[in-house]
Amino acid sequence: MPSWNIHTAHVERLLSEEGPDALGIRDLNCFLFGNFVPDIYVGWMVPDVSHKLLYNETHLAEQAPIPVPRHEKFWDRYIGGHDASKVSDVTLGAWAHLVCDAGYNGATRAYIASIGVKPGDETRIRKQGDFELYGRTHLLSLSVSLTDELVRECAAFPQYPIAAEDVAKTVEAADGIVEGNNARHLEETPTYSLLTPQFFLECGNQVDEDLKRGLELFAHGGKVPYAS
């Protein structure tokens, strides 16, 4: 799955191209933090959280070697049909996280099938190594801050409450990822083990388009046209 440096890069690209108002974002800090929310209680990214939840629960994904989160279900449950003024920026950010994960994981599934590679531990390690390299091709500028509004929105997150102590730990972890990513930034296109530069270009552009479409429709009171 994409790490938080990739999620942050997508947020920065959206903001540079569209701006928060066009995307229905009111509190950028809360929206950016929301892009990390589904991973908080899985236990991979934030050390010593107060409790853990299954990836399938936080990402609304079925059990699979390369799971694809169901962002459509998240939208229908927590965003679509709700008064837009009552949908928090943390909630919008969490949806964006699921869109990003689904885009990259779904594309990875299709790509490895097309080249005859089967899912498994070796494929997972190669995939994650490629994503780690790809994330380092981005220079990041956004970081999250621990604010009263962020703590409030996290406590009211509709899927499950996020404890204030875990919000603080997540802010620290996220900012550390940005700092580490920039310190190890790659100027040149890396040599990938499994995926390709073209894969990341096409997949990244599609994820950006999906995020832009959904957020612009939200900003104008529309409904994301999911097929289901």
CSV table of C-alpha atoms in Angstrom, one decimal:
chain,number,residue,atom,x,y,z
A,1,MET,CA,0.0,0.0,0.0
A,2,PRO,CA,1.2,3.6,-0.4
A,3,SER,CA,3.0,5.0,2.6
A,4,TRP,CA,2.2,8.4,4.1
A,5,ASN,CA,4.7,10.2,1.9
A,6,ILE,CA,2.7,9.2,-1.2
A,7,HIS,CA,-0.6,10.2,0.4
A,8,THR,CA,1.0,13.6,1.3
A,9,ALA,CA,2.3,14.0,-2.2
A,10,HIS,CA,-1.2,13.6,-3.6
A,11,VAL,CA,-2.6,16.2,-1.2
A,12,GLU,CA,0.1,18.6,-2.2
A,13,ARG,CA,-0.5,18.1,-5.9
A,14,LEU,CA,-4.3,18.5,-5.5
A,15,LEU,CA,-3.8,21.8,-3.6
A,16,SER,CA,-1.3,23.2,-6.0
A,17,GLU,CA,-3.6,22.5,-9.0
A,18,GLU,CA,-7.1,23.2,-7.5
A,19,GLY,CA,-6.8,24.9,-4.1
A,20,PRO,CA,-8.8,23.9,-0.9
A,21,ASP,CA,-12.0,25.9,-1.7
A,22,ALA,CA,-12.6,24.2,-5.0
A,23,LEU,CA,-12.3,20.8,-3.2
A,24,GLY,CA,-14.6,21.6,-0.3
A,25,ILE,CA,-11.7,21.6,2.2
A,26,ARG,CA,-12.2,24.0,5.1
A,27,ASP,CA,-9.4,22.9,7.5
A,28,LEU,CA,-6.3,21.8,5.5
A,29,ASN,CA,-4.6,20.5,8.6
A,30,CYS,CA,-7.5,18.2,9.5
A,31,PHE,CA,-7.9,17.1,5.9
A,32,LEU,CA,-4.2,16.2,5.6
A,33,PHE,CA,-4.4,14.3,8.9
A,34,GLY,CA,-7.4,12.4,7.6
A,35,ASN,CA,-5.3,11.0,4.8
A,36,PHE,CA,-3.5,9.0,7.5
A,37,VAL,CA,-6.4,8.0,9.7
A,38,PRO,CA,-7.2,4.5,8.2
A,39,ASP,CA,-3.7,3.4,9.1
A,40,ILE,CA,-3.5,4.6,12.7
A,41,TYR,CA,-5.0,1.6,14.5
A,42,VAL,CA,-3.7,-1.0,12.1
A,43,GLY,CA,-0.4,-0.7,14.1
A,44,TRP,CA,2.1,-0.4,11.3
A,45,MET,CA,2.7,3.3,11.1
A,46,VAL,CA,2.1,4.7,14.6
A,47,PRO,CA,3.9,3.0,17.5
A,48,ASP,CA,2.2,2.3,20.8
A,49,VAL,CA,-1.4,3.2,19.9
A,50,SER,CA,-4.0,2.7,22.6
A,51,HIS,CA,-5.5,-0.3,20.7
A,52,LYS,CA,-5.5,-2.0,17.3
A,53,LEU,CA,-8.1,-2.7,14.6
A,54,LEU,CA,-8.0,-5.0,11.7
A,55,TYR,CA,-6.9,-3.5,8.3
A,56,ASN,CA,-10.1,-5.0,6.8
A,57,GLU,CA,-12.2,-3.0,9.3
A,58,THR,CA,-10.4,0.3,9.0
A,59,HIS,CA,-10.1,0.1,5.2
A,60,LEU,CA,-13.4,-1.6,4.5
A,61,ALA,CA,-11.5,-4.2,2.4
A,62,GLU,CA,-12.0,-7.9,1.8
A,63,GLN,CA,-9.2,-10.3,2.9
A,64,ALA,CA,-6.8,-10.6,0.0
A,65,PRO,CA,-3.0,-10.7,-0.6
A,66,ILE,CA,-3.3,-7.2,-2.1
A,67,PRO,CA,-6.5,-5.8,-0.6
A,68,VAL,CA,-8.4,-3.1,-2.3
A,69,PRO,CA,-10.3,-0.7,0.1
A,70,ARG,CA,-13.9,0.0,-0.7
A,71,HIS,CA,-13.9,3.8,-0.7
A,72,GLU,CA,-17.4,3.7,-2.3
A,73,LYS,CA,-18.8,2.1,0.8
A,74,PHE,CA,-17.1,4.7,3.0
A,75,TRP,CA,-18.5,7.5,0.9
A,76,ASP,CA,-22.0,6.1,1.1
A,77,ARG,CA,-21.8,5.6,4.8
A,78,TYR,CA,-20.2,8.8,6.0
A,79,ILE,CA,-20.2,11.4,3.3
A,80,GLY,CA,-22.9,11.0,0.6
A,81,GLY,CA,-26.4,12.0,1.7
A,82,HIS,CA,-25.1,13.9,4.7
A,83,ASP,CA,-25.2,17.6,5.2
A,84,ALA,CA,-21.9,18.8,3.8
A,85,SER,CA,-21.4,21.2,6.6
A,86,LYS,CA,-21.4,18.3,9.1
A,87,VAL,CA,-18.9,16.2,7.1
A,88,SER,CA,-15.5,16.8,8.8
A,89,ASP,CA,-12.3,17.4,6.9
A,90,VAL,CA,-10.8,14.4,8.8
A,91,THR,CA,-13.6,12.3,7.2
A,92,LEU,CA,-12.9,13.7,3.8
A,93,GLY,CA,-9.2,12.9,4.2
A,94,ALA,CA,-9.9,9.3,5.3
A,95,TRP,CA,-12.0,8.8,2.1
A,96,ALA,CA,-9.0,10.2,0.1
A,97,HIS,CA,-6.7,7.7,1.8
A,98,LEU,CA,-9.0,4.8,0.7
A,99,VAL,CA,-9.2,6.1,-2.8
A,100,CYS,CA,-5.4,6.3,-3.0
A,101,ASP,CA,-4.9,2.8,-1.5
A,102,ALA,CA,-7.5,1.3,-3.8
A,103,GLY,CA,-6.0,3.0,-6.9
A,104,TYR,CA,-2.5,1.8,-6.3
A,105,ASN,CA,-3.4,-1.7,-4.9
A,106,GLY,CA,-5.9,-2.3,-7.7
A,107,ALA,CA,-3.4,-1.2,-10.3
A,108,THR,CA,-0.7,-3.4,-8.8
A,109,ARG,CA,-3.0,-6.4,-8.9
A,110,ALA,CA,-3.7,-5.9,-12.6
A,111,TYR,CA,-0.1,-5.2,-13.4
A,112,ILE,CA,1.4,-8.3,-11.8
A,113,ALA,CA,-1.3,-10.4,-13.3
A,114,SER,CA,-0.4,-9.0,-16.7
A,115,ILE,CA,3.3,-10.0,-16.3
A,116,GLY,CA,2.5,-13.4,-14.8
A,117,VAL,CA,3.6,-12.7,-11.2
A,118,LYS,CA,1.6,-14.3,-8.4
A,119,PRO,CA,0.9,-12.6,-5.1
A,120,GLY,CA,2.9,-13.8,-2.1
A,121,ASP,CA,5.5,-12.7,0.4
A,122,GLU,CA,8.2,-12.2,-2.2
A,123,THR,CA,5.9,-10.1,-4.4
A,124,ARG,CA,4.8,-8.1,-1.4
A,125,ILE,CA,8.4,-7.3,-0.4
A,126,ARG,CA,9.3,-6.3,-3.9
A,127,LYS,CA,6.1,-4.1,-4.2
A,128,GLN,CA,6.7,-2.4,-0.9
A,129,GLY,CA,10.3,-1.7,-1.8
A,130,ASP,CA,9.2,-0.1,-5.0
A,131,PHE,CA,6.6,2.0,-3.2
A,132,GLU,CA,9.3,3.1,-0.7
A,133,LEU,CA,11.6,4.2,-3.6
A,134,TYR,CA,8.7,6.0,-5.4
A,135,GLY,CA,7.7,7.9,-2.3
A,136,ARG,CA,11.2,9.3,-2.0
A,137,THR,CA,11.0,10.8,-5.5
A,138,HIS,CA,8.7,13.5,-3.9
A,139,LEU,CA,9.9,16.5,-2.0
A,140,LEU,CA,7.2,17.3,0.6
A,141,SER,CA,6.3,20.6,2.3
A,142,LEU,CA,3.1,19.9,4.2
A,143,SER,CA,3.1,18.7,7.8
A,144,VAL,CA,0.3,18.3,10.4
A,145,SER,CA,-0.1,20.2,13.6
A,146,LEU,CA,-1.8,19.1,16.8
A,147,THR,CA,-4.7,21.5,17.2
A,148,ASP,CA,-7.8,21.6,19.3
A,149,GLU,CA,-9.9,21.3,16.1
A,150,LEU,CA,-8.0,18.2,15.0
A,151,VAL,CA,-8.5,16.5,18.3
A,152,ARG,CA,-12.2,17.4,18.2
A,153,GLU,CA,-12.8,16.1,14.7
A,154,CYS,CA,-10.9,12.9,15.5
A,155,ALA,CA,-13.0,12.2,18.6
A,156,ALA,CA,-16.1,12.6,16.4
A,157,PHE,CA,-14.8,10.6,13.4
A,158,PRO,CA,-17.9,8.7,12.4
A,159,GLN,CA,-16.3,5.3,11.7
A,160,TYR,CA,-14.7,5.0,15.1
A,161,PRO,CA,-13.4,7.6,17.6
A,162,ILE,CA,-9.7,8.4,17.6
A,163,ALA,CA,-8.3,9.1,21.1
A,164,ALA,CA,-6.4,12.3,21.7
A,165,GLU,CA,-3.3,10.5,22.8
A,166,ASP,CA,-3.3,8.6,19.5
A,167,VAL,CA,-3.8,11.8,17.5
A,168,ALA,CA,-0.6,13.2,19.2
A,169,LYS,CA,1.4,10.1,18.4
A,170,THR,CA,0.2,10.2,14.8
A,171,VAL,CA,1.2,13.8,14.3
A,172,GLU,CA,4.7,13.0,15.5
A,173,ALA,CA,4.9,9.9,13.3
A,174,ALA,CA,3.6,11.8,10.2
A,175,ASP,CA,6.0,14.7,10.6
A,176,GLY,CA,8.9,12.3,11.1
A,177,ILE,CA,8.0,10.6,7.8
A,178,VAL,CA,8.0,13.9,5.9
A,179,GLU,CA,11.4,14.8,7.4
A,180,GLY,CA,12.9,11.4,6.7
A,181,ASN,CA,11.5,11.4,3.2
A,182,ASN,CA,13.0,14.7,2.3
A,183,ALA,CA,16.3,13.8,3.8
A,184,ARG,CA,16.5,10.7,1.6
A,185,HIS,CA,15.0,12.3,-1.5
A,186,LEU,CA,15.8,10.7,-4.8
A,187,GLU,CA,16.6,13.2,-7.6
A,188,GLU,CA,16.8,10.5,-10.3
A,189,THR,CA,14.1,8.0,-11.3
A,190,PRO,CA,15.0,4.8,-9.3
A,191,THR,CA,15.3,1.3,-10.7
A,192,TYR,CA,12.3,-0.6,-9.5
A,193,SER,CA,12.2,-4.3,-8.7
A,194,LEU,CA,8.7,-5.1,-9.7
A,195,LEU,CA,6.8,-2.1,-10.9
A,196,THR,CA,7.9,0.6,-13.5
A,197,PRO,CA,8.1,4.4,-13.8
A,198,GLN,CA,5.3,4.3,-16.3
A,199,PHE,CA,3.1,2.3,-13.8
A,200,PHE,CA,3.6,5.0,-11.1
A,201,LEU,CA,3.0,7.8,-13.6
A,202,GLU,CA,-0.3,6.4,-14.9
A,203,CYS,CA,-1.5,5.2,-11.5
A,204,GLY,CA,-0.7,8.5,-9.8
A,205,ASN,CA,-2.5,10.5,-12.5
A,206,GLN,CA,-5.6,8.3,-12.2
A,207,VAL,CA,-5.6,8.6,-8.4
A,208,ASP,CA,-5.3,12.4,-8.7
A,209,GLU,CA,-8.2,12.4,-11.1
A,210,ASP,CA,-10.4,10.3,-8.9
A,211,LEU,CA,-9.7,12.4,-5.8
A,212,LYS,CA,-10.3,15.7,-7.7
A,213,ARG,CA,-13.6,14.4,-9.2
A,214,GLY,CA,-14.9,13.3,-5.8
A,215,LEU,CA,-13.9,16.4,-3.9
A,216,GLU,CA,-15.1,18.8,-6.5
A,217,LEU,CA,-18.5,17.1,-6.5
A,218,PHE,CA,-18.6,17.2,-2.7
A,219,ALA,CA,-17.7,20.9,-2.8
A,220,HIS,CA,-20.7,21.6,-5.2
A,221,GLY,CA,-23.1,19.3,-3.4
A,222,GLY,CA,-23.0,16.5,-5.9
A,223,LYS,CA,-22.8,12.8,-5.5
A,224,VAL,CA,-19.8,10.7,-6.5
A,225,PRO,CA,-21.1,8.6,-9.5
A,226,TYR,CA,-20.1,5.2,-8.2
A,227,ALA,CA,-21.4,2.3,-10.2
A,228,SER,CA,-22.5,0.3,-7.1
